[in-house]
Structure formats: C-alpha cells, structure tokens
Coordinates of C-alpha atoms in Angstrom, one line a residue:
Chain A
M1 CA 0.2 0.1 -0.1
S2 CA 1.1 3.4 -0.8
N3 CA 2.4 6.2 1.4
E4 CA -0.5 8.4 -0.2
V5 CA -3.2 6.0 1.1
L6 CA -1.7 5.5 4.6
L7 CA -1.5 9.4 4.7
G8 CA -5.2 9.3 4.0
A9 CA -6.3 6.5 6.3
Y10 CA -4.9 9.0 8.9
V11 CA -6.6 11.9 7.7
F12 CA -9.1 9.7 7.8
M13 CA -9.4 9.2 11.2
L14 CA -8.9 12.1 12.6
A15 CA -11.6 13.9 10.4
I16 CA -14.2 11.1 11.6
W17 CA -12.8 12.2 15.4
V18 CA -13.7 15.4 15.0
G19 CA -16.6 15.6 13.0
N20 CA -18.1 13.7 16.5
E21 CA -16.6 16.2 18.9
V22 CA -18.0 19.1 16.8
I23 CA -21.6 17.7 16.5
S24 CA -22.4 15.8 19.5
K25 CA -24.0 18.6 21.2
V26 CA -26.6 20.9 19.2
P27 CA -30.3 21.7 19.9
T28 CA -32.9 19.8 18.0
T29 CA -34.1 23.5 17.0
L30 CA -30.9 23.4 15.0
H31 CA -30.8 19.8 13.4
T32 CA -32.4 20.6 10.2
P33 CA -30.1 23.4 9.5
L34 CA -27.6 21.6 10.2
M35 CA -28.1 18.2 8.2
S36 CA -28.8 20.8 5.4
G37 CA -25.6 22.5 6.2
A38 CA -23.4 18.7 6.3
N39 CA -25.4 18.1 2.5
A40 CA -23.7 21.5 1.2
I41 CA -20.1 20.8 2.7
H42 CA -20.2 17.3 1.0
G43 CA -20.4 19.0 -2.1
I44 CA -16.5 20.0 -1.9
I45 CA -16.6 16.6 -4.3
I46 CA -17.5 19.6 -7.3
V47 CA -13.5 20.2 -6.9
G48 CA -13.1 16.1 -7.4
A49 CA -15.2 16.7 -10.3
L50 CA -12.8 19.5 -12.2
L51 CA -10.4 17.8 -11.2
V52 CA -11.1 14.7 -13.2
A53 CA -13.5 15.7 -15.6
T54 CA -11.2 15.8 -18.6
A55 CA -9.3 13.0 -17.5
L56 CA -10.4 10.6 -20.2
P57 CA -10.5 11.5 -23.7
G58 CA -13.4 10.7 -25.8
P59 CA -17.5 11.2 -25.4
L60 CA -18.1 9.1 -22.8
G61 CA -15.0 10.6 -20.7
T62 CA -16.9 14.4 -21.6
V63 CA -20.1 13.2 -20.9
L64 CA -19.7 11.3 -17.6
G65 CA -17.3 15.0 -16.4
F66 CA -19.8 17.5 -17.1
L67 CA -22.3 15.9 -15.5
A68 CA -19.9 15.0 -12.5
V69 CA -19.5 18.8 -12.5
V70 CA -22.9 20.0 -13.0
L71 CA -24.5 17.5 -10.2
G72 CA -21.7 18.8 -7.2
T73 CA -22.6 22.1 -8.4
I74 CA -26.3 22.0 -7.9
N75 CA -25.4 20.0 -4.4
V76 CA -22.8 22.9 -3.6
V77 CA -25.3 25.6 -4.8
G78 CA -28.8 24.6 -4.0
G79 CA -27.1 22.9 -0.1
F80 CA -25.7 26.4 0.6
V81 CA -28.1 28.8 -0.7
V82 CA -31.3 25.9 1.5
T83 CA -29.0 26.4 4.7
D84 CA -28.8 30.0 4.7
R85 CA -32.9 30.5 4.0
M86 CA -33.3 28.2 6.8
L87 CA -31.3 30.3 9.0
Q88 CA -32.2 33.4 8.1
M89 CA -35.9 32.6 9.4
F90 CA -34.0 32.2 12.9
K91 CA -32.6 35.7 12.7
A92 CA -35.5 37.7 11.7
R93 CA -37.4 37.2 14.3
P94 CA -37.0 40.7 16.4
R95 CA -35.3 40.2 19.7
P96 CA -36.9 40.5 22.8
A97 CA -36.9 44.2 23.1
K98 CA -36.0 44.0 27.3
P99 CA -32.2 44.5 26.8
A100 CA -31.6 45.2 30.9
E101 CA -33.5 41.6 31.6
K102 CA -30.6 39.1 32.7
K103 CA -30.5 35.8 30.7
Chain B
M1 CA 1.9 30.7 -12.5
E2 CA 3.7 27.8 -11.7
Q3 CA 4.4 29.7 -8.2
L4 CA 0.7 30.2 -7.8
R5 CA -0.2 26.6 -8.5
E6 CA 2.1 25.5 -5.3
L7 CA -0.8 27.5 -3.6
V8 CA -3.2 25.2 -4.5
P9 CA -3.2 22.5 -1.7
W10 CA -2.8 25.5 0.9
V11 CA -5.9 26.8 -0.1
Y12 CA -7.7 23.0 -0.3
F13 CA -6.3 23.2 3.9
I14 CA -7.9 26.5 4.5
A15 CA -11.0 25.7 2.9
A16 CA -10.6 22.2 4.9
I17 CA -10.4 24.2 8.1
T18 CA -13.4 26.7 7.2
F19 CA -15.5 23.1 6.7
I20 CA -14.8 22.3 10.3
F21 CA -15.5 25.8 11.9
G22 CA -19.1 26.1 9.4
L23 CA -20.0 22.7 11.4
K24 CA -19.5 23.6 14.6
G25 CA -20.9 27.3 14.1
L26 CA -24.1 25.2 13.0
S27 CA -24.4 23.5 15.4
G28 CA -24.9 26.6 18.0
P29 CA -27.9 28.6 17.4
T30 CA -26.3 32.0 17.1
T31 CA -23.3 31.0 15.2
A32 CA -25.5 28.9 12.8
Q33 CA -25.5 31.3 10.1
M34 CA -21.6 32.6 10.1
G35 CA -20.8 29.1 10.0
N36 CA -22.8 28.2 7.0
R37 CA -21.1 31.0 5.3
V38 CA -17.9 30.6 6.0
A39 CA -17.9 27.2 4.5
A40 CA -19.6 28.8 1.6
A41 CA -17.0 31.1 1.3
G42 CA -14.3 28.2 1.9
M43 CA -16.0 25.9 -0.8
L44 CA -15.6 29.3 -3.4
A45 CA -12.0 29.3 -2.7
A46 CA -11.2 25.6 -3.4
V47 CA -13.1 25.9 -6.2
I48 CA -11.6 29.5 -7.7
A49 CA -8.4 27.7 -6.9
T50 CA -9.1 24.3 -9.0
F51 CA -8.9 26.3 -11.6
L52 CA -4.9 27.3 -11.5
E53 CA -4.4 23.9 -12.1
Q54 CA -3.6 23.6 -15.7
Q55 CA -5.8 20.0 -16.8
V56 CA -9.1 22.2 -14.7
A57 CA -7.9 25.7 -16.8
A58 CA -7.9 23.8 -20.3
A59 CA -11.0 22.2 -20.2
W60 CA -12.9 25.5 -19.2
I61 CA -15.2 25.7 -22.2
L62 CA -16.8 22.0 -20.6
V63 CA -16.1 23.0 -17.0
L64 CA -18.0 26.5 -16.7
P65 CA -21.2 25.7 -18.7
A66 CA -22.0 22.7 -16.1
I67 CA -21.0 24.5 -13.2
A68 CA -23.2 27.4 -14.7
I69 CA -26.6 25.0 -15.4
G70 CA -25.5 23.5 -11.8
T71 CA -25.4 27.0 -10.5
V72 CA -28.8 28.0 -12.5
I73 CA -31.0 24.3 -10.9
G74 CA -29.3 24.4 -7.3
F75 CA -30.1 28.2 -7.1
A76 CA -33.7 28.3 -8.2
G77 CA -34.2 25.0 -6.3
A78 CA -33.1 26.1 -2.9
R79 CA -35.2 29.6 -3.7
R80 CA -37.7 28.7 -4.4
V81 CA -39.2 25.4 -2.5
P82 CA -41.7 26.4 0.0
M83 CA -40.4 25.4 3.6
T84 CA -42.5 22.6 4.2
A85 CA -41.0 21.0 1.1
M86 CA -37.6 20.7 2.4
P87 CA -36.7 17.9 3.7
Q88 CA -37.0 16.4 0.0
M89 CA -35.4 19.1 -1.4
V90 CA -32.4 18.2 0.7
A91 CA -32.8 14.6 -0.4
I92 CA -32.4 15.5 -3.8
F93 CA -29.4 17.8 -3.1
N94 CA -27.6 14.9 -1.5
G95 CA -28.5 12.8 -4.4
A96 CA -26.6 14.9 -6.7
G97 CA -23.9 14.8 -4.4
G98 CA -23.9 10.8 -4.1
G99 CA -23.8 11.5 -8.3
A100 CA -21.3 13.6 -8.4
A101 CA -19.2 10.6 -6.3
A102 CA -19.6 8.1 -8.4
L103 CA -19.3 9.4 -11.6
V104 CA -15.9 10.9 -10.0
S105 CA -14.8 7.4 -8.9
M106 CA -15.9 6.4 -12.5
L107 CA -13.7 8.8 -14.3
E108 CA -10.7 8.3 -12.0
Y109 CA -11.0 4.4 -12.4
L110 CA -10.8 4.4 -16.2
R111 CA -8.1 7.1 -15.9
A112 CA -6.4 4.9 -13.6
T113 CA -6.6 1.9 -15.7
S114 CA -5.9 3.4 -19.0
A115 CA -2.6 4.7 -17.7
G116 CA -2.2 1.7 -16.2
S117 CA -2.0 2.7 -12.7
A118 CA -4.3 1.2 -10.4
S119 CA -3.1 0.0 -7.3
V120 CA -5.3 -2.2 -5.5
G121 CA -5.9 0.4 -2.8
E122 CA -7.0 2.8 -5.1
V123 CA -9.3 0.1 -7.2
I124 CA -11.3 -0.4 -3.3
A125 CA -11.5 3.2 -2.8
I126 CA -12.9 3.9 -6.1
L127 CA -15.3 1.1 -5.7
L128 CA -16.6 2.1 -2.5
G129 CA -17.0 5.5 -4.1
L130 CA -18.4 4.3 -6.9
M131 CA -20.7 2.3 -4.7
I132 CA -22.0 4.5 -1.7
G133 CA -22.2 7.1 -4.5
A134 CA -24.8 5.5 -6.5
V135 CA -26.6 4.3 -3.6
S136 CA -26.8 7.8 -2.0
F137 CA -27.9 8.6 -5.6
S138 CA -31.1 6.6 -6.7
G139 CA -31.9 6.1 -2.8
S140 CA -32.5 9.9 -3.0
V141 CA -34.0 9.8 -5.2
V142 CA -36.3 7.7 -4.3
A143 CA -36.8 9.2 -1.2
F144 CA -37.3 13.0 -3.0
G145 CA -40.5 10.8 -4.6
K146 CA -42.0 9.4 -1.7
L147 CA -41.9 13.1 0.0
Q148 CA -43.4 15.0 -3.1
G149 CA -45.7 12.2 -3.8
L150 CA -44.7 11.1 -7.5
I151 CA -44.1 7.4 -5.4
D152 CA -46.7 6.6 -2.9
A153 CA -45.2 6.7 0.7
K154 CA -46.5 4.0 1.9
A155 CA -43.9 1.3 2.4
F156 CA -43.5 -0.9 -0.5
K157 CA -43.6 -4.6 0.1
Y158 CA -43.5 -7.7 -2.4
A159 CA -43.0 -11.5 -1.6
G160 CA -39.2 -12.4 -2.1
Q161 CA -37.8 -8.7 -1.1
Q162 CA -35.3 -9.7 0.6
L163 CA -34.0 -12.2 -1.9
V164 CA -33.9 -9.1 -4.0
T165 CA -32.3 -6.9 -2.5
G166 CA -29.8 -8.9 -1.5
G167 CA -29.1 -10.6 -4.6
L168 CA -28.6 -6.8 -5.8
F169 CA -26.0 -6.3 -2.9
A170 CA -24.4 -10.2 -3.6
G171 CA -24.6 -9.2 -7.4
M172 CA -22.4 -5.7 -6.9
L173 CA -20.2 -7.1 -4.3
V174 CA -18.9 -10.1 -7.0
F175 CA -18.3 -7.6 -9.7
A176 CA -16.9 -5.1 -7.8
L177 CA -14.2 -7.9 -6.3
A178 CA -13.8 -9.3 -9.8
L179 CA -12.6 -5.9 -10.5
I180 CA -10.2 -5.8 -7.3
A181 CA -8.8 -9.4 -8.5
D182 CA -8.3 -7.7 -12.0
A183 CA -6.2 -5.0 -10.5
A184 CA -4.1 -7.1 -8.4
G185 CA -3.6 -8.9 -11.5
I186 CA -5.1 -12.8 -10.2
I187 CA -8.0 -13.0 -13.0
S188 CA -8.1 -10.8 -16.0
A189 CA -11.6 -9.1 -16.1
P190 CA -13.8 -6.9 -18.5
T191 CA -13.4 -4.1 -16.7
G192 CA -15.2 -1.6 -18.7
L193 CA -18.2 -4.0 -18.5
A194 CA -17.8 -4.8 -14.8
L195 CA -17.6 -1.6 -14.2
G196 CA -21.0 0.0 -15.4
L197 CA -22.9 -3.0 -14.0
V198 CA -20.9 -2.1 -10.4
G199 CA -22.7 1.2 -11.2
L200 CA -26.0 -0.2 -12.1
L201 CA -26.7 -2.8 -9.2
A202 CA -25.8 -0.3 -6.8
L203 CA -28.1 2.2 -8.5
A204 CA -31.0 -0.6 -8.3
F205 CA -30.1 -1.4 -4.9
G206 CA -30.1 2.0 -3.7
V207 CA -33.9 1.7 -5.0
A208 CA -34.9 -1.5 -3.2
L209 CA -33.6 -0.7 -0.3
V210 CA -35.7 2.6 0.0
M211 CA -39.3 2.0 -1.2
P212 CA -39.7 -0.6 1.4
I213 CA -39.4 2.1 3.5
G214 CA -42.4 4.3 4.7
G215 CA -42.7 8.1 4.5
A216 CA -42.5 9.1 8.1
D217 CA -39.2 7.6 8.1
M218 CA -37.7 9.0 5.1
P219 CA -36.0 12.0 6.9
V220 CA -33.9 9.3 9.1
V221 CA -33.6 7.6 6.3
I222 CA -32.3 11.2 3.9
S223 CA -30.1 11.9 7.0
L224 CA -28.6 8.2 6.9
L225 CA -28.1 8.7 2.7
N226 CA -26.4 12.3 4.0
A227 CA -24.0 10.3 5.7
Y228 CA -23.1 8.3 3.1
T229 CA -22.6 10.9 0.4
G230 CA -20.1 12.2 2.6
L231 CA -18.6 8.8 2.9
A232 CA -18.4 8.7 -0.5
V233 CA -17.0 11.9 -1.2
A234 CA -13.8 10.7 1.3
M235 CA -13.4 7.7 -0.6
A236 CA -13.5 9.8 -4.2
G237 CA -10.5 11.4 -1.8
F238 CA -8.3 8.7 -1.5
S239 CA -9.1 7.9 -5.1
I240 CA -7.7 10.7 -6.6
G241 CA -5.8 11.7 -3.7
N242 CA -7.0 15.0 -2.6
Q243 CA -7.2 15.1 1.4
M244 CA -9.5 18.0 1.6
L245 CA -11.9 15.9 -0.1
I246 CA -11.3 13.5 2.8
V247 CA -11.6 15.5 5.3
A248 CA -14.9 17.1 4.3
G249 CA -16.7 13.7 3.4
T250 CA -15.7 12.1 7.0
L251 CA -16.9 15.4 8.5
V252 CA -19.8 14.9 7.1
G253 CA -20.1 11.1 7.2
A254 CA -19.3 10.9 10.9
S255 CA -21.7 13.5 11.8
G256 CA -24.8 12.2 9.5
T257 CA -24.3 9.2 11.3
I258 CA -24.9 10.7 14.8
L259 CA -27.3 12.5 13.7
T260 CA -29.3 9.8 12.2
R261 CA -28.9 7.8 15.6
L262 CA -30.4 10.8 17.4
M263 CA -33.6 10.9 14.7
S264 CA -34.3 7.2 15.5
K265 CA -33.6 7.6 18.9
A266 CA -36.6 10.2 18.9
M267 CA -38.9 7.9 17.2
N268 CA -37.6 5.1 19.5
R269 CA -36.5 2.9 16.5
S270 CA -33.0 1.5 16.0
L271 CA -31.8 2.5 12.5
T272 CA -32.0 -1.3 11.9
N273 CA -35.5 -1.5 12.6
V274 CA -36.2 1.8 10.1
L275 CA -34.3 0.4 7.9
F276 CA -35.4 -3.7 7.9
G277 CA -38.7 -3.3 10.3
A278 CA -41.7 -4.2 8.6
F279 CA -43.4 -0.9 10.0
G280 CA -46.1 -1.0 7.4
A281 CA -46.9 -4.1 7.1
A282 CA -47.2 -4.8 10.8
T283 CA -49.7 -2.5 11.4
A284 CA -52.1 -3.9 9.2
T285 CA -53.5 -6.2 11.6
T286 CA -53.8 -3.9 14.7
A287 CA -55.6 -1.3 12.6
G288 CA -58.9 -2.7 11.9
A289 CA -59.7 -4.0 15.5
K290 CA -59.3 -0.9 17.3
T291 CA -62.5 1.1 15.7
D292 CA -64.7 -2.1 16.2
D293 CA -65.0 -1.8 20.1
G294 CA -68.5 0.1 20.0
R295 CA -66.5 3.6 21.1
T296 CA -67.3 6.6 18.4
F297 CA -65.5 10.0 18.5
R298 CA -67.0 13.5 18.7
E299 CA -66.9 15.9 16.2
V300 CA -67.6 19.4 17.5
S301 CA -67.6 23.0 15.6
A302 CA -65.3 26.2 14.8
E303 CA -67.7 27.5 17.3
D304 CA -67.7 24.9 19.9
A305 CA -63.4 25.0 19.6
A306 CA -63.5 28.8 19.7
I307 CA -65.5 29.2 22.8
L308 CA -63.9 25.7 24.8
L309 CA -60.5 28.2 23.9
G310 CA -61.6 31.4 24.2
Y311 CA -62.3 30.7 28.1
A312 CA -59.0 28.3 28.9
Q313 CA -56.3 30.0 30.7
S314 CA -54.2 27.5 29.4
V315 CA -53.5 26.6 26.0
I316 CA -50.8 24.1 24.6
I317 CA -50.7 23.7 20.5
V318 CA -49.6 20.4 19.4
P319 CA -48.5 21.2 15.9
G320 CA -47.7 18.4 13.5
Y321 CA -46.8 17.9 9.5
G322 CA -50.5 18.6 9.3
L323 CA -49.5 22.3 9.7
A324 CA -46.8 22.0 7.6
V325 CA -48.6 21.1 4.8
A326 CA -51.5 23.2 4.9
Q327 CA -49.1 26.4 5.7
A328 CA -51.0 27.0 8.6
Q329 CA -47.9 28.3 10.7
H330 CA -49.0 32.2 10.3
N331 CA -52.8 31.2 10.7
V332 CA -51.7 29.3 14.4
R333 CA -49.8 32.5 15.0
E334 CA -52.7 34.6 14.4
L335 CA -55.3 32.4 17.0
A336 CA -52.1 32.5 19.9
D337 CA -52.5 36.4 19.4
L338 CA -55.8 36.5 19.7
L339 CA -55.8 34.2 22.6
E340 CA -52.9 35.6 24.4
A341 CA -54.9 39.5 24.1
R342 CA -57.4 37.7 26.1
G343 CA -55.1 37.2 29.1
I344 CA -54.6 33.1 27.8
E345 CA -51.1 31.7 28.4
V346 CA -50.4 29.7 25.0
R347 CA -47.5 27.6 24.9
Y348 CA -46.4 25.2 21.6
A349 CA -45.6 21.4 22.3
I350 CA -42.9 20.4 19.8
H351 CA -42.0 16.7 19.5
P352 CA -38.7 15.9 18.7
V353 CA -39.9 14.8 15.1
A354 CA -43.1 16.8 14.5
G355 CA -42.6 18.6 10.9
R356 CA -40.7 15.8 8.9
M357 CA -37.1 15.7 10.3
P358 CA -36.1 16.7 14.3
G359 CA -36.0 21.2 14.3
H360 CA -38.6 21.6 10.9
M361 CA -41.3 22.4 12.8
N362 CA -39.4 25.3 14.9
V363 CA -38.1 26.4 11.3
L364 CA -41.9 26.9 10.1
L365 CA -42.9 28.4 13.9
A366 CA -39.8 30.7 13.2
E367 CA -41.3 32.1 10.2
A368 CA -44.3 32.6 11.1
N369 CA -42.6 34.5 13.9
V370 CA -43.4 32.6 16.7
P371 CA -41.2 33.8 19.4
Y372 CA -39.0 31.4 20.4
E373 CA -39.2 31.1 24.5
K374 CA -42.7 29.6 23.3
L375 CA -41.7 27.3 21.9
F376 CA -41.0 23.7 24.4
D377 CA -39.3 20.2 23.8
M378 CA -41.0 17.5 24.6
E379 CA -39.7 17.0 28.1
Q380 CA -39.8 20.8 29.4
I381 CA -43.8 20.6 28.5
N382 CA -44.9 17.3 29.0
E383 CA -45.5 17.3 32.9
D384 CA -47.9 20.8 32.0
F385 CA -50.2 18.3 29.8
Q386 CA -52.2 17.5 33.3
R387 CA -52.6 21.7 33.9
A388 CA -53.9 23.0 30.2
D389 CA -57.1 23.7 29.6
V390 CA -56.9 22.8 26.1
A391 CA -54.3 21.1 24.3
L392 CA -54.6 21.9 20.8
V393 CA -53.8 19.3 18.3
I394 CA -52.9 20.5 14.8
G395 CA -52.3 17.7 12.5
A396 CA -50.3 15.7 14.8
N397 CA -51.0 11.7 14.9
D398 CA -48.7 9.4 15.8
V399 CA -46.9 11.5 18.3
T400 CA -50.1 12.1 20.6
N401 CA -51.2 8.2 20.5
P402 CA -51.1 7.0 23.9
A403 CA -50.6 3.4 22.4
A404 CA -47.0 4.3 22.3
R405 CA -47.1 4.1 26.4
K406 CA -49.7 1.4 27.1
D407 CA -50.2 -1.2 24.0
T408 CA -47.2 -3.7 23.8
T409 CA -48.7 -5.0 20.7
S410 CA -48.4 -1.3 19.0
P411 CA -46.0 -1.0 16.9
I412 CA -45.1 2.5 18.4
Y413 CA -45.2 1.2 21.4
G414 CA -42.2 2.8 23.1
M415 CA -42.5 5.8 21.3
P416 CA -41.8 9.1 23.5
I417 CA -45.2 11.3 22.9
L418 CA -46.7 14.2 23.7
N419 CA -49.4 13.9 26.7
V420 CA -51.8 15.4 25.3
D421 CA -54.3 12.9 26.9
Q422 CA -54.0 14.4 30.2
A423 CA -54.9 17.6 29.0
Q424 CA -58.8 18.7 30.5
N425 CA -59.9 19.1 27.0
I426 CA -58.4 18.4 23.7
I427 CA -59.2 19.9 20.0
V428 CA -57.6 17.3 16.9
I429 CA -57.7 19.4 13.8
K430 CA -57.6 17.0 11.3
R431 CA -58.6 16.2 7.8
S432 CA -60.3 13.2 8.8
M433 CA -60.3 9.6 10.4
K434 CA -57.3 8.5 8.0
P435 CA -54.5 7.2 10.5
G436 CA -51.2 8.8 9.8
F437 CA -48.1 8.2 8.5
A438 CA -47.4 4.7 10.9
G439 CA -50.7 3.8 9.5
I440 CA -52.6 2.5 12.5
D441 CA -55.5 4.3 14.7
N442 CA -54.8 7.0 17.0
E443 CA -57.3 5.9 20.5
L444 CA -57.2 9.7 21.6
Y445 CA -59.3 10.8 18.9
L446 CA -61.8 8.3 20.6
D447 CA -61.8 9.6 24.5
P448 CA -64.9 11.6 25.6
K449 CA -62.4 14.3 26.2
T450 CA -61.5 14.6 22.8
G451 CA -63.7 17.0 19.5
M452 CA -62.7 16.4 16.6
L453 CA -62.4 19.4 14.4
F454 CA -62.6 18.2 10.8
G455 CA -60.7 20.3 7.6
D456 CA -57.3 21.2 6.5
A457 CA -55.3 22.8 9.1
K458 CA -55.3 26.2 8.0
E459 CA -58.5 26.6 6.7
A460 CA -60.3 25.0 10.1
V461 CA -57.4 27.5 12.3
G462 CA -59.1 30.4 10.3
R463 CA -62.2 29.4 11.0
V464 CA -61.4 29.4 14.7
V465 CA -60.2 32.5 14.9
A466 CA -63.4 33.9 12.8
E467 CA -65.5 32.5 15.8
L468 CA -63.3 34.1 18.3
K469 CA -63.2 37.7 16.4
K470 CA -67.3 37.5 16.4
A471 CA -67.0 36.1 20.2
A472 CA -64.8 39.5 21.1

C-alpha cells in the first residue's frame, strides 16, 4: 500500500474524531439546518469533479465529466443557499425588546 | 503561474479548516448562519483555486457551462422551494452529491486503468466511492419521490423482497471483487463492463433499499444517505489523492451518522429497524380491530372550539405535519395572538420529530414569527399537559398516540409521545379519521375529552379565528 493511501487513512481517522466532537452537542432546533449544512459541505466533490472532468479523452469521458460537475455544483449551490434561507428565519425574528433583563 | 499553483494545496487546507469551523458554527443557534457562510466561502475559494490547475483551466469550455447549469438549477431550487418541502429538497441535493461522487470514481477508474497505474488500494477506494455514491443517488431520488408524492409513500413490499435486495447487493459485490482481483493481477476481467454493472447494481440496490421504507421514516433515511454521500466523497478523495475531500467527506459522514442516530432515537427505533423493519406490514393487523369496540369520536364545530379556547387559561398547541403541509403556521400565530390578547397562556409543544425532521417544526414556526420562548421541547412541557385547559392538536397524529405508552402490541410502543391525553380538554384538527404515517389508529380521538374538528389545518384554524373575533 502506498504512503499516500496511508496518509489518507490517518486523515480519515482524525476527521471522524473531529466530526464526532464538533457535532455531539446540538439543540434539536438546529438539526434540520445542520443536516442541510453538512449536505452542502459534501458538495466539495465539485473539486474532485473539476479535477477529473477531462481525465478521460473521448465522448464517454466528456459526458461523465460534464455530468459530474453539474451534479456537484447543484449540491454545493443548492445546499448552501437552502441552509442560509433556513437560518435566515431564525435571525429575522425580532429580539425581545428587554435588553435590561438578565438571562 | 507555476508559483501560484503551489498555493493550491494550501487553499485546500484552509478550506478544510473552514468546513470544520462551519460545522461547529452550525451546531449553535447564534453562530449557525455565520458557520454556513464561512464554509461556503471556503468552498468558493477551493473551487477558484482548482482553476489554477492546468487541466482544469484548459477544460474551461466544458466545465464553465456545467458550473453555470448546476448553479442555476441549485439556486432556483433552493430559493423557490417552500419551507415545508425542504426535506425532499435536501434529499435531492444530497442525491446530486452522491451521483457526482459516483461519476468521479468511475472517471478516476477509467483514467487510472488506461494509464495502467491503478493500485489495489486505489481500486478499492474507487469502488467504494462508486457504490456508496450510486446508492446514495438512487436512494435519495426515491426518498424525494416519496416525500413529494410522486411515489406512494407507503412501505412498498412484495414477496421475496429480501431475496431481491440481497441478490442485488451480492451481485454488486461480486463484480466489485472481480475488479479488485483484476487490479491485483489475479484474473483478467472485462473491466469496463464490470464497472458499469457495479454502478447499475448499486443504483438498483439503492432503490430496493429505500422503497420498502414508509414516508414517516424518510427523514432518517435522508440523514443516513447524507452520511453515505459524505463517505462516498471521502472515498473519492482517497482515489484521487485529495486530502481536503477526505476531510470534508469524513466530517459529513461522521456528523451525519450521529444525526441519524439522534433521529431514530427520537422515534425510539433502532436504525436497523428503520431500514429493515416491517413497519407498514405489522400495523395492518392491529388497525382494523381497534375502531370496532363501540366507542366513537365526537365532532365539534369551529364555534365550539372557539368557545373552549376563548375561556381557557392555559392552552398548549401541538403542531404536526398537517400544519406544515397546509402552511397553517401563520394562521396558528394569529390564533395564538388572539388568545394571548385575552390573557390566555399559549405555549407550543414540539415533539422531536414534529414536522418531517428534527427541528423542522421550529423552522416553520420561526417563519411565522412565533417567539422562540414559546416553543417547548417534549421533556420541558410533558408535565404541564395535566394542568392545561385545552390541548390543541393541529395535524399531529402518531406523536400523540397513547398506544405508544400502553399498548405493547402497537408498532409504535415505546416511542416517546406528548401527553396530550392528560389535558382537561383536547381539540384535534385533522382532515379525516384516516390514520397517520405509521398507519395505526389513534385512541386519543375516541377519548370522551376529545373533540374532532375536521378540515384542512389552515382553513379550520381560520374558522376558529373568525369565531373568536366574532365573540370578542
């Protein structure tokens, strides 16, 4: 097994740990936006799609590459925009007009 | 140019950091929007940096139109979808990501084999990326269809189902193993054909996996498929040797798994039960028996409901999916305002899986400007139902079913429910006596304390509001 795959395995392991740590305490209210936000983040596949879009010469490769970039872009753009829209609703709510009150 | 290109991996590195901070931000109410935007900025930087790579820049005529098309579709979809249809929108975006990961894996395989440089480790990563990505794609499309009403939302079952599903899975593995053996030089397989078959069988397996799952469990499925796509992206990262993809994909895989577990826990079902349990089938037997024991439901008019509410001291509103589909959140807000103007205490009891996903109901009520302090979690408010004069159930069903507490034979036995049946009076707004998503009858409706107000949630609440205004 090459060193690069091994390095990837280390990164993989650490990212699992980080993913667990970062997420474990989330109020229920935010579960839906969080799922949507995480959904946008895996849209990073668009970079992979760009990098291999022209890896294979010929019509088959071109079609596959084109489709991969389209799908990846839908994931990224749709994911971030819909998450932002959801979160906008939490923010748009006027704050209780009692600044003096202690929490 | 050459020096600029050396910066690309560092931009990727920074993007990976923004994803971690983005997720962290998304898990807190005050930081959520910032978190999402930080991650989006990281993503944009990574995409721009990728254009510094020679092969990408040279292919602009192919990739720029693709990006343009994807942007238009993604943006239009995300802006125009009503908030109630959000779960299926997330499903379809997730499916797009899974499809992209599958295609990237395919391309990388074809590239590596034609260059004659595919190592066994790489081929394994490629095949995992292809299979998981394709399952996520077709599974998400089915989930979308079920929630959108394009496919019957009921659990789809037929004889020999497990055999077919198992057969698809086994077939997929056989061809994948053949490709791995080919890469190891043990056998010489027709790789193009085998690769196509792995992809097709994975797509079919994704369909077979999600079809037997009922609409009520779809959010758990979407969350799980979201984690799958993350994993598929991480595998694609392995196969093209890109650490940023591994970090981002794995983060989502790990967090998606936790979220999925939280959701199934809220429904008191194990994940295996959601995926392979015969929810819809088991309920058919209990459904008929219960309504025929002589008790009947009591129908009330909007006027009765208005009087009951208008002279209460404490009202707890229990919103459910019916409220969401009817877009009744604004009318409910109006009703609550009227009651509060009469000095009545109004609170909302939010079941963890109210709406379609955890937190979905909170989003909908926030859209209608319902103050955050009026929303109570199940644990916070369950004790208070016995002191409430009226519990107003709007389009919620299974989460109020006392059978979950008492009836050990009920398929939802053990699921935590709202103690609506303990309130002094109960008004249920519902379109008909038809059972909810779990497909079982709710004996709450037969309770003598319960009055049924039939109608679409929005229209029925509107009628109650009109009656209240008349009385005032």
